[in-house]
Amino acid sequence: MVDEDKQTEIAEQESNTSAETMNLNDNSEVNAQVVDSTSSSGETTGEENTVAAAFEQGQQQLAELTAQVESLKSQLEERTSQYIRIGADFENFRKRMQKEKEEIEQKIKRDTITELLPVVDNFERARSQIKPQTDAEMTIHKSYQSVYKQMVDTLKRLGVSAMRSEGSPFDPNYHEAVMREPTDEHPEGTVLEELVRGYFLGDRVLRHALVKVAAAPEPGETSATLDTE
């Protein structure tokens, strides 16, 4: 009996020891799970912080890049505006220089032709006043008239044209009155005679014509009376 009681007691002790051991093992597993859960939670929080920091850094970089793009865009617009202004200034300068060049060329042409016009006048006077009588005189006359014709053709090619003033109303834009003749045969202010021919260069007056202009006769006077006098 004593042996059986001892055996029973020993068995109970072993059973209690085994239960305690199991409880310890269970507690260890729970603690391990808690530790694992805590560790996992810590790792998740760290990853979230890292992602948040990276996102914030990316936002800052994006803002900096956006600012750089806006700055470059502003610089590009400014340079483009400067280029357009420079181009417009150069075009205006080119047009102004071209106009000045044309005006200088036109002035040189006008001055040169104006110096030649008295020569033309002398040829015309000679043609109207000289009447060749002999064959030799006629030969000379034809020779200088050929030179005159050549000069007139050259002036025409340069854009020179003669005025036709006789019979037209006096116009101070084209005529210069150097004589007035009272008459009732023509309206007052009519150009009676072109004393020195006027010329155009293109559509501009090269030289005004020197003319004689009709004037109203004095009361009681007629053309016949004037002619008799």
Short mmCIF file of C-alpha atoms in Angstrom, two decimals:
data_model
loop_
_atom_site.label_atom_id
_atom_site.label_comp_id
_atom_site.label_asym_id
_atom_site.label_seq_id
_atom_site.Cartn_x
_atom_site.Cartn_y
_atom_site.Cartn_z
CA MET A 1 0.00 0.00 0.00
CA VAL A 2 2.73 2.33 0.86
CA ASP A 3 4.40 1.67 -2.41
CA GLU A 4 1.21 2.26 -4.36
CA ASP A 5 0.66 5.61 -2.55
CA LYS A 6 4.18 6.69 -3.37
CA GLN A 7 3.76 5.69 -6.96
CA THR A 8 0.50 7.64 -7.11
CA GLU A 9 2.15 10.67 -5.55
CA ILE A 10 5.06 10.46 -7.93
CA ALA A 11 2.65 10.18 -10.87
CA GLU A 12 0.74 13.25 -9.70
CA GLN A 13 3.95 15.24 -9.31
CA GLU A 14 5.04 14.24 -12.79
CA SER A 15 1.60 15.20 -14.10
CA ASN A 16 1.78 18.61 -12.40
CA THR A 17 5.31 19.13 -13.71
CA SER A 18 4.19 18.26 -17.20
CA ALA A 19 1.26 20.70 -16.93
CA GLU A 20 3.49 23.47 -15.69
CA THR A 21 5.88 22.75 -18.52
CA MET A 22 3.04 22.96 -21.03
CA ASN A 23 1.85 26.20 -19.47
CA LEU A 24 5.35 27.62 -19.73
CA ASN A 25 5.55 26.55 -23.36
CA ASP A 26 2.16 28.12 -24.08
CA ASN A 27 3.21 31.34 -22.38
CA SER A 28 6.43 31.38 -24.39
CA GLU A 29 4.51 30.99 -27.65
CA VAL A 30 2.11 33.81 -26.70
CA ASN A 31 5.00 36.03 -25.71
CA ALA A 32 6.74 35.21 -28.97
CA GLN A 33 3.58 36.07 -30.94
CA VAL A 34 3.28 39.34 -29.02
CA VAL A 35 6.92 40.13 -29.73
CA ASP A 36 6.48 39.20 -33.37
CA SER A 37 3.36 41.36 -33.60
CA THR A 38 5.10 44.27 -31.93
CA SER A 39 8.12 43.87 -34.19
CA SER A 40 5.92 43.66 -37.28
CA SER A 41 4.02 46.79 -36.22
CA GLY A 42 7.28 48.64 -35.67
CA GLU A 43 8.55 47.63 -39.09
CA THR A 44 5.30 48.80 -40.74
CA THR A 45 5.47 52.16 -39.00
CA GLY A 46 9.09 52.58 -40.11
CA GLU A 47 8.22 51.76 -43.71
CA GLU A 48 5.34 54.23 -43.63
CA ASN A 49 7.63 56.93 -42.27
CA THR A 50 10.18 56.18 -44.99
CA VAL A 51 7.53 56.36 -47.72
CA ALA A 52 6.15 59.60 -46.27
CA ALA A 53 9.62 61.12 -46.14
CA ALA A 54 10.36 60.01 -49.72
CA PHE A 55 7.02 61.44 -50.89
CA GLU A 56 7.70 64.74 -49.17
CA GLN A 57 11.17 64.89 -50.69
CA GLY A 58 9.70 64.13 -54.11
CA GLN A 59 7.16 66.91 -53.64
CA GLN A 60 9.95 69.34 -52.78
CA GLN A 61 11.98 68.28 -55.82
CA LEU A 62 8.90 68.61 -58.02
CA ALA A 63 8.27 72.10 -56.66
CA GLU A 64 11.90 73.04 -57.33
CA LEU A 65 11.76 71.65 -60.87
CA THR A 66 8.47 73.46 -61.50
CA ALA A 67 10.04 76.72 -60.30
CA GLN A 68 13.03 76.13 -62.60
CA VAL A 69 10.73 75.45 -65.55
CA GLU A 70 8.77 78.64 -64.88
CA SER A 71 12.01 80.60 -64.59
CA LEU A 72 13.32 79.17 -67.86
CA LYS A 73 9.96 79.85 -69.51
CA SER A 74 10.09 83.46 -68.35
CA GLN A 75 13.66 83.81 -69.64
CA LEU A 76 12.65 82.28 -72.97
CA GLU A 77 9.74 84.70 -73.33
CA GLU A 78 12.03 87.62 -72.48
CA ARG A 79 14.67 86.49 -74.99
CA THR A 80 12.00 85.94 -77.63
CA SER A 81 10.63 89.43 -77.02
CA GLN A 82 14.12 90.89 -77.25
CA TYR A 83 14.75 88.99 -80.48
CA ILE A 84 11.50 90.29 -81.98
CA ARG A 85 12.37 93.87 -80.97
CA ILE A 86 15.87 93.56 -82.38
CA GLY A 87 14.48 92.10 -85.59
CA ALA A 88 11.95 94.94 -85.89
CA ASP A 89 14.64 97.56 -85.17
CA PHE A 90 16.93 96.01 -87.78
CA GLU A 91 14.13 95.91 -90.35
CA ASN A 92 13.33 99.57 -89.68
CA PHE A 93 17.03 100.41 -89.92
CA ARG A 94 17.31 98.50 -93.21
CA LYS A 95 14.28 100.28 -94.67
CA ARG A 96 15.55 103.66 -93.47
CA MET A 97 18.99 103.04 -94.99
CA GLN A 98 17.42 101.83 -98.23
CA LYS A 99 15.24 104.93 -98.38
CA GLU A 100 18.20 107.21 -97.65
CA LYS A 101 20.23 105.43 -100.30
CA GLU A 102 17.48 105.87 -102.87
CA GLU A 103 17.08 109.53 -101.93
CA ILE A 104 20.83 110.12 -102.29
CA GLU A 105 20.89 108.35 -105.64
CA GLN A 106 17.87 110.36 -106.78
CA LYS A 107 19.47 113.62 -105.64
CA ILE A 108 22.70 112.82 -107.47
CA LYS A 109 20.70 111.98 -110.58
CA ARG A 110 18.65 115.20 -110.31
CA ASP A 111 21.73 117.35 -109.78
CA THR A 112 23.57 115.74 -112.69
CA ILE A 113 20.65 116.03 -115.10
CA THR A 114 19.97 119.61 -113.99
CA GLU A 115 23.53 120.49 -114.96
CA LEU A 116 22.94 118.99 -118.42
CA LEU A 117 19.65 120.78 -119.12
CA PRO A 118 21.30 124.09 -120.20
CA VAL A 119 23.15 122.12 -122.88
CA VAL A 120 19.81 120.79 -124.12
CA ASP A 121 18.43 124.35 -124.06
CA ASN A 122 21.31 125.56 -126.25
CA PHE A 123 20.72 122.79 -128.76
CA GLU A 124 17.05 123.74 -128.97
CA ARG A 125 17.86 127.45 -129.42
CA ALA A 126 20.32 126.60 -132.15
CA ARG A 127 17.75 124.45 -133.94
CA SER A 128 15.15 127.21 -133.86
CA GLN A 129 17.47 130.09 -134.79
CA ILE A 130 19.99 128.65 -137.21
CA LYS A 131 18.78 128.18 -140.77
CA PRO A 132 21.34 126.28 -142.85
CA GLN A 133 21.83 127.72 -146.33
CA THR A 134 24.44 125.49 -147.91
CA ASP A 135 25.08 121.79 -148.01
CA ALA A 136 28.04 122.18 -145.67
CA GLU A 137 25.91 124.07 -143.16
CA MET A 138 23.21 121.42 -143.46
CA THR A 139 25.76 118.69 -142.77
CA ILE A 140 26.94 120.49 -139.63
CA HIS A 141 23.34 121.11 -138.60
CA LYS A 142 22.46 117.41 -138.94
CA SER A 143 25.56 116.43 -136.98
CA TYR A 144 24.80 118.47 -133.89
CA GLN A 145 21.11 117.64 -134.12
CA SER A 146 22.14 113.98 -134.02
CA VAL A 147 24.05 114.68 -130.82
CA TYR A 148 21.00 116.52 -129.47
CA LYS A 149 18.73 113.59 -130.27
CA GLN A 150 21.14 111.18 -128.59
CA MET A 151 21.17 113.32 -125.45
CA VAL A 152 17.37 113.58 -125.39
CA ASP A 153 17.02 109.80 -125.76
CA THR A 154 19.45 109.29 -122.88
CA LEU A 155 17.48 111.65 -120.66
CA LYS A 156 14.26 109.80 -121.51
CA ARG A 157 15.83 106.51 -120.45
CA LEU A 158 16.73 108.15 -117.13
CA GLY A 159 13.08 109.08 -116.59
CA VAL A 160 13.21 112.69 -117.76
CA SER A 161 10.21 114.09 -119.61
CA ALA A 162 9.51 117.61 -120.91
CA MET A 163 6.58 119.74 -119.82
CA ARG A 164 4.05 120.98 -122.32
CA SER A 165 3.02 124.30 -120.83
CA GLU A 166 1.78 126.51 -123.69
CA GLY A 167 -1.96 126.97 -123.60
CA SER A 168 -2.39 125.46 -120.15
CA PRO A 169 -3.42 127.41 -117.03
CA PHE A 170 -0.58 128.81 -114.98
CA ASP A 171 0.31 126.50 -112.09
CA PRO A 172 2.97 127.64 -109.61
CA ASN A 173 3.76 123.99 -108.90
CA TYR A 174 5.12 123.66 -112.43
CA HIS A 175 5.60 127.18 -113.79
CA GLU A 176 7.53 130.30 -112.93
CA ALA A 177 6.08 133.45 -114.49
CA VAL A 178 8.79 135.80 -115.72
CA MET A 179 6.60 137.88 -118.08
CA ARG A 180 2.96 139.00 -118.23
CA GLU A 181 1.25 140.07 -121.44
CA PRO A 182 -2.12 141.86 -121.39
CA THR A 183 -4.48 140.23 -123.89
CA ASP A 184 -8.14 139.53 -124.39
CA GLU A 185 -7.53 136.59 -126.74
CA HIS A 186 -6.77 134.20 -123.90
CA PRO A 187 -8.15 133.85 -120.39
CA GLU A 188 -6.16 135.53 -117.72
CA GLY A 189 -3.51 133.21 -116.28
CA THR A 190 -3.04 131.21 -119.47
CA VAL A 191 0.56 130.31 -120.36
CA LEU A 192 1.20 132.09 -123.65
CA GLU A 193 4.77 131.03 -124.22
CA GLU A 194 7.33 128.71 -122.67
CA LEU A 195 10.53 130.70 -122.55
CA VAL A 196 12.59 127.98 -120.91
CA ARG A 197 11.21 124.46 -120.98
CA GLY A 198 10.43 122.70 -117.74
CA TYR A 199 11.15 119.03 -117.04
CA PHE A 200 9.95 116.16 -114.86
CA LEU A 201 12.07 113.41 -113.37
CA GLY A 202 9.62 110.60 -112.89
CA ASP A 203 6.61 112.23 -111.24
CA ARG A 204 8.59 115.03 -109.60
CA VAL A 205 9.42 118.46 -111.01
CA LEU A 206 13.04 118.56 -112.08
CA ARG A 207 12.96 122.16 -113.30
CA HIS A 208 10.12 124.68 -113.36
CA ALA A 209 9.23 126.14 -116.75
CA LEU A 210 9.88 129.85 -117.24
CA VAL A 211 6.76 131.17 -118.93
CA LYS A 212 4.93 134.23 -120.22
CA VAL A 213 1.42 134.48 -118.80
CA ALA A 214 -1.68 136.19 -120.15
CA ALA A 215 -2.93 139.13 -118.14
CA ALA A 216 -6.20 141.04 -118.34
CA PRO A 217 -5.90 144.14 -120.58
CA GLU A 218 -6.35 147.59 -119.13
CA PRO A 219 -9.84 149.07 -119.50
CA GLY A 220 -10.39 150.41 -123.01
CA GLU A 221 -7.44 148.47 -124.44
CA THR A 222 -7.73 145.57 -126.88
CA SER A 223 -5.21 143.26 -128.45
CA ALA A 224 -5.26 145.36 -131.65
CA THR A 225 -4.49 148.52 -129.72
CA LEU A 226 -1.64 146.80 -127.89
CA ASP A 227 -0.22 145.46 -131.16
CA THR A 228 -0.37 148.94 -132.74
CA GLU A 229 1.46 150.41 -129.85
#
